[in-house]
Amino acid sequence: MKRVWLLILAFGLAVAGLGGCEGDAAPSGAVSDTAAGALGNGWQPTGALALTYAQNFHIDYYEGGLTLVSIYDGSRFLILPEGAETPSGIASDITVLHRPVTGVYLAATAVMSLFIALDSL
């Protein structure tokens, strides 16, 4: 009888442990294939930033000095060099930033001290 109860308990724990798994969530440090490198217009990256310690984002480089920053939550930012025009046909969820960036909105005061240290206010 003890063996039956142990099997039932083991089965219950196994099922309870699997209940917390989410199939669509990216693991820590991972960027989904759809977010990493896909501009949506067929362009392919010419390179990528090799990350040693950083996690949860990916940076791809494209011809013409374009840089695509993909964050694990699905946010994507295309950084264009000064004077460059936005490429046609890029995905609608990509936020385009033109260099030089002249304004930053800080929502956390903890980060503000870093900008003050850079004399950037």
mmCIF file of N, CA, C and O in Angstrom, residues 70-112:
data_model
loop_
_atom_site.group_PDB
_atom_site.id
_atom_site.type_symbol
_atom_site.label_atom_id
_atom_site.label_comp_id
_atom_site.label_asym_id
_atom_site.label_seq_id
_atom_site.Cartn_x
_atom_site.Cartn_y
_atom_site.Cartn_z
ATOM 1 N N SER A 70 17.425 43.730 -30.832
ATOM 2 C CA SER A 70 16.239 42.921 -30.533
ATOM 3 C C SER A 70 16.277 42.539 -29.064
ATOM 4 O O SER A 70 17.252 41.956 -28.598
ATOM 5 N N ILE A 71 15.226 42.869 -28.337
ATOM 6 C CA ILE A 71 15.150 42.581 -26.913
ATOM 7 C C ILE A 71 14.263 41.362 -26.720
ATOM 8 O O ILE A 71 13.324 41.136 -27.486
ATOM 9 N N TYR A 72 14.534 40.561 -25.699
ATOM 10 C CA TYR A 72 13.841 39.294 -25.488
ATOM 11 C C TYR A 72 12.322 39.416 -25.391
ATOM 12 O O TYR A 72 11.603 38.484 -25.673
ATOM 13 N N ASP A 73 11.819 40.584 -25.019
ATOM 14 C CA ASP A 73 10.367 40.747 -24.901
ATOM 15 C C ASP A 73 9.698 41.016 -26.247
ATOM 16 O O ASP A 73 8.493 41.192 -26.318
ATOM 17 N N GLY A 74 10.485 41.046 -27.319
ATOM 18 C CA GLY A 74 9.943 41.265 -28.652
ATOM 19 C C GLY A 74 10.155 42.670 -29.178
ATOM 20 O O GLY A 74 9.909 42.932 -30.356
ATOM 21 N N SER A 75 10.611 43.597 -28.349
ATOM 22 C CA SER A 75 10.870 44.963 -28.792
ATOM 23 C C SER A 75 12.075 44.977 -29.728
ATOM 24 O O SER A 75 13.066 44.292 -29.487
ATOM 25 N N ARG A 76 11.972 45.765 -30.806
ATOM 26 C CA ARG A 76 13.083 45.882 -31.754
ATOM 27 C C ARG A 76 13.300 47.333 -32.114
ATOM 28 O O ARG A 76 12.343 48.092 -32.306
ATOM 29 N N PHE A 77 14.566 47.715 -32.210
ATOM 30 C CA PHE A 77 14.950 49.084 -32.505
ATOM 31 C C PHE A 77 15.978 49.076 -33.629
ATOM 32 O O PHE A 77 17.018 48.430 -33.507
ATOM 33 N N LEU A 78 15.695 49.803 -34.700
ATOM 34 C CA LEU A 78 16.625 49.933 -35.814
ATOM 35 C C LEU A 78 17.306 51.285 -35.693
ATOM 36 O O LEU A 78 16.646 52.322 -35.711
ATOM 37 N N ILE A 79 18.630 51.260 -35.553
ATOM 38 C CA ILE A 79 19.401 52.493 -35.393
ATOM 39 C C ILE A 79 20.057 52.809 -36.729
ATOM 40 O O ILE A 79 20.827 52.009 -37.269
ATOM 41 N N LEU A 80 19.728 53.991 -37.257
ATOM 42 C CA LEU A 80 20.243 54.424 -38.557
ATOM 43 C C LEU A 80 21.364 55.431 -38.377
ATOM 44 O O LEU A 80 21.304 56.269 -37.477
ATOM 45 N N PRO A 81 22.378 55.394 -39.241
ATOM 46 C CA PRO A 81 23.425 56.408 -39.167
ATOM 47 C C PRO A 81 22.874 57.784 -39.538
ATOM 48 O O PRO A 81 21.821 57.897 -40.172
ATOM 49 N N GLU A 82 23.602 58.799 -39.171
ATOM 50 C CA GLU A 82 23.183 60.174 -39.450
ATOM 51 C C GLU A 82 22.989 60.380 -40.948
ATOM 52 O O GLU A 82 23.837 60.003 -41.755
ATOM 53 N N GLY A 83 21.839 60.911 -41.309
ATOM 54 C CA GLY A 83 21.530 61.208 -42.705
ATOM 55 C C GLY A 83 20.941 60.045 -43.488
ATOM 56 O O GLY A 83 20.511 60.228 -44.621
ATOM 57 N N ALA A 84 20.898 58.861 -42.929
ATOM 58 C CA ALA A 84 20.352 57.697 -43.638
ATOM 59 C C ALA A 84 18.837 57.719 -43.604
ATOM 60 O O ALA A 84 18.232 58.200 -42.651
ATOM 61 N N GLU A 85 18.229 57.210 -44.675
ATOM 62 C CA GLU A 85 16.772 57.129 -44.729
ATOM 63 C C GLU A 85 16.301 55.766 -44.241
ATOM 64 O O GLU A 85 17.016 54.777 -44.360
ATOM 65 N N THR A 86 15.081 55.725 -43.730
ATOM 66 C CA THR A 86 14.493 54.473 -43.256
ATOM 67 C C THR A 86 14.295 53.537 -44.440
ATOM 68 O O THR A 86 13.699 53.924 -45.440
ATOM 69 N N PRO A 87 14.807 52.307 -44.347
ATOM 70 C CA PRO A 87 14.630 51.359 -45.453
ATOM 71 C C PRO A 87 13.156 51.024 -45.650
ATOM 72 O O PRO A 87 12.385 50.974 -44.691
ATOM 73 N N SER A 88 12.769 50.802 -46.894
ATOM 74 C CA SER A 88 11.372 50.468 -47.168
ATOM 75 C C SER A 88 11.122 49.000 -46.852
ATOM 76 O O SER A 88 12.021 48.169 -46.927
ATOM 77 N N GLY A 89 9.905 48.713 -46.468
ATOM 78 C CA GLY A 89 9.474 47.347 -46.253
ATOM 79 C C GLY A 89 9.848 46.737 -44.918
ATOM 80 O O GLY A 89 9.680 45.536 -44.733
ATOM 81 N N ILE A 90 10.336 47.539 -43.962
ATOM 82 C CA ILE A 90 10.683 46.945 -42.668
ATOM 83 C C ILE A 90 9.416 46.643 -41.885
ATOM 84 O O ILE A 90 8.365 47.232 -42.130
ATOM 85 N N ALA A 91 9.521 45.716 -40.956
ATOM 86 C CA ALA A 91 8.373 45.306 -40.148
ATOM 87 C C ALA A 91 7.814 46.494 -39.365
ATOM 88 O O ALA A 91 8.559 47.374 -38.919
ATOM 89 N N SER A 92 6.505 46.503 -39.182
ATOM 90 C CA SER A 92 5.843 47.636 -38.532
ATOM 91 C C SER A 92 6.118 47.716 -37.031
ATOM 92 O O SER A 92 5.913 48.766 -36.424
ATOM 93 N N ASP A 93 6.594 46.630 -36.424
ATOM 94 C CA ASP A 93 6.857 46.662 -34.986
ATOM 95 C C ASP A 93 8.247 47.173 -34.643
ATOM 96 O O ASP A 93 8.601 47.265 -33.477
ATOM 97 N N ILE A 94 9.031 47.555 -35.642
ATOM 98 C CA ILE A 94 10.393 48.051 -35.400
ATOM 99 C C ILE A 94 10.349 49.559 -35.193
ATOM 100 O O ILE A 94 9.820 50.301 -36.021
ATOM 101 N N THR A 95 10.923 50.018 -34.077
ATOM 102 C CA THR A 95 11.046 51.446 -33.800
ATOM 103 C C THR A 95 12.344 51.939 -34.435
ATOM 104 O O THR A 95 13.409 51.379 -34.195
ATOM 105 N N VAL A 96 12.255 52.981 -35.252
ATOM 106 C CA VAL A 96 13.421 53.506 -35.960
ATOM 107 C C VAL A 96 13.983 54.700 -35.193
ATOM 108 O O VAL A 96 13.261 55.630 -34.840
ATOM 109 N N LEU A 97 15.292 54.652 -34.925
ATOM 110 C CA LEU A 97 16.000 55.744 -34.252
ATOM 111 C C LEU A 97 17.076 56.276 -35.193
ATOM 112 O O LEU A 97 17.835 55.503 -35.768
ATOM 113 N N HIS A 98 17.116 57.603 -35.345
ATOM 114 C CA HIS A 98 18.119 58.240 -36.205
ATOM 115 C C HIS A 98 19.237 58.804 -35.343
ATOM 116 O O HIS A 98 18.970 59.481 -34.352
ATOM 117 N N ARG A 99 20.480 58.513 -35.744
ATOM 118 C CA ARG A 99 21.624 59.092 -35.036
ATOM 119 C C ARG A 99 21.816 60.515 -35.507
ATOM 120 O O ARG A 99 21.584 60.796 -36.673
ATOM 121 N N PRO A 100 22.260 61.408 -34.698
ATOM 122 C CA PRO A 100 22.465 61.258 -33.265
ATOM 123 C C PRO A 100 21.139 61.368 -32.524
ATOM 124 O O PRO A 100 20.277 62.171 -32.884
ATOM 125 N N VAL A 101 20.978 60.552 -31.518
ATOM 126 C CA VAL A 101 19.785 60.621 -30.677
ATOM 127 C C VAL A 101 19.955 61.833 -29.773
ATOM 128 O O VAL A 101 20.954 61.963 -29.072
ATOM 129 N N THR A 102 18.990 62.749 -29.820
ATOM 130 C CA THR A 102 19.135 64.009 -29.083
ATOM 131 C C THR A 102 18.313 64.067 -27.816
ATOM 132 O O THR A 102 18.461 64.992 -27.032
ATOM 133 N N GLY A 103 17.435 63.104 -27.593
ATOM 134 C CA GLY A 103 16.610 63.139 -26.396
ATOM 135 C C GLY A 103 16.369 61.743 -25.862
ATOM 136 O O GLY A 103 16.208 60.799 -26.622
ATOM 137 N N VAL A 104 16.346 61.633 -24.549
ATOM 138 C CA VAL A 104 16.098 60.360 -23.882
ATOM 139 C C VAL A 104 15.095 60.597 -22.770
ATOM 140 O O VAL A 104 15.204 61.580 -22.031
ATOM 141 N N TYR A 105 14.121 59.705 -22.657
ATOM 142 C CA TYR A 105 13.162 59.754 -21.554
ATOM 143 C C TYR A 105 13.582 58.716 -20.525
ATOM 144 O O TYR A 105 13.693 57.539 -20.847
ATOM 145 N N LEU A 106 13.831 59.153 -19.298
ATOM 146 C CA LEU A 106 14.215 58.243 -18.226
ATOM 147 C C LEU A 106 13.043 58.054 -17.288
ATOM 148 O O LEU A 106 12.539 59.005 -16.715
ATOM 149 N N ALA A 107 12.623 56.803 -17.133
ATOM 150 C CA ALA A 107 11.500 56.516 -16.259
ATOM 151 C C ALA A 107 11.963 56.071 -14.881
ATOM 152 O O ALA A 107 11.165 55.915 -13.984
ATOM 153 N N ALA A 108 13.260 55.864 -14.704
ATOM 154 C CA ALA A 108 13.788 55.416 -13.419
ATOM 155 C C ALA A 108 14.880 56.380 -12.960
ATOM 156 O O ALA A 108 15.813 56.681 -13.704
ATOM 157 N N THR A 109 14.752 56.877 -11.756
ATOM 158 C CA THR A 109 15.740 57.822 -11.248
ATOM 159 C C THR A 109 17.088 57.165 -10.982
ATOM 160 O O THR A 109 18.112 57.839 -10.952
ATOM 161 N N ALA A 110 17.106 55.846 -10.817
ATOM 162 C CA ALA A 110 18.369 55.162 -10.558
ATOM 163 C C ALA A 110 19.325 55.283 -11.743
ATOM 164 O O ALA A 110 20.543 55.314 -11.570
ATOM 165 N N VAL A 111 18.796 55.378 -12.942
ATOM 166 C CA VAL A 111 19.631 55.474 -14.137
ATOM 167 C C VAL A 111 20.083 56.904 -14.383
ATOM 168 O O VAL A 111 21.106 57.143 -15.018
ATOM 169 N N MET A 112 19.344 57.862 -13.859
ATOM 170 C CA MET A 112 19.664 59.252 -14.110
ATOM 171 C C MET A 112 21.069 59.626 -13.649
ATOM 172 O O MET A 112 21.758 60.406 -14.298
#
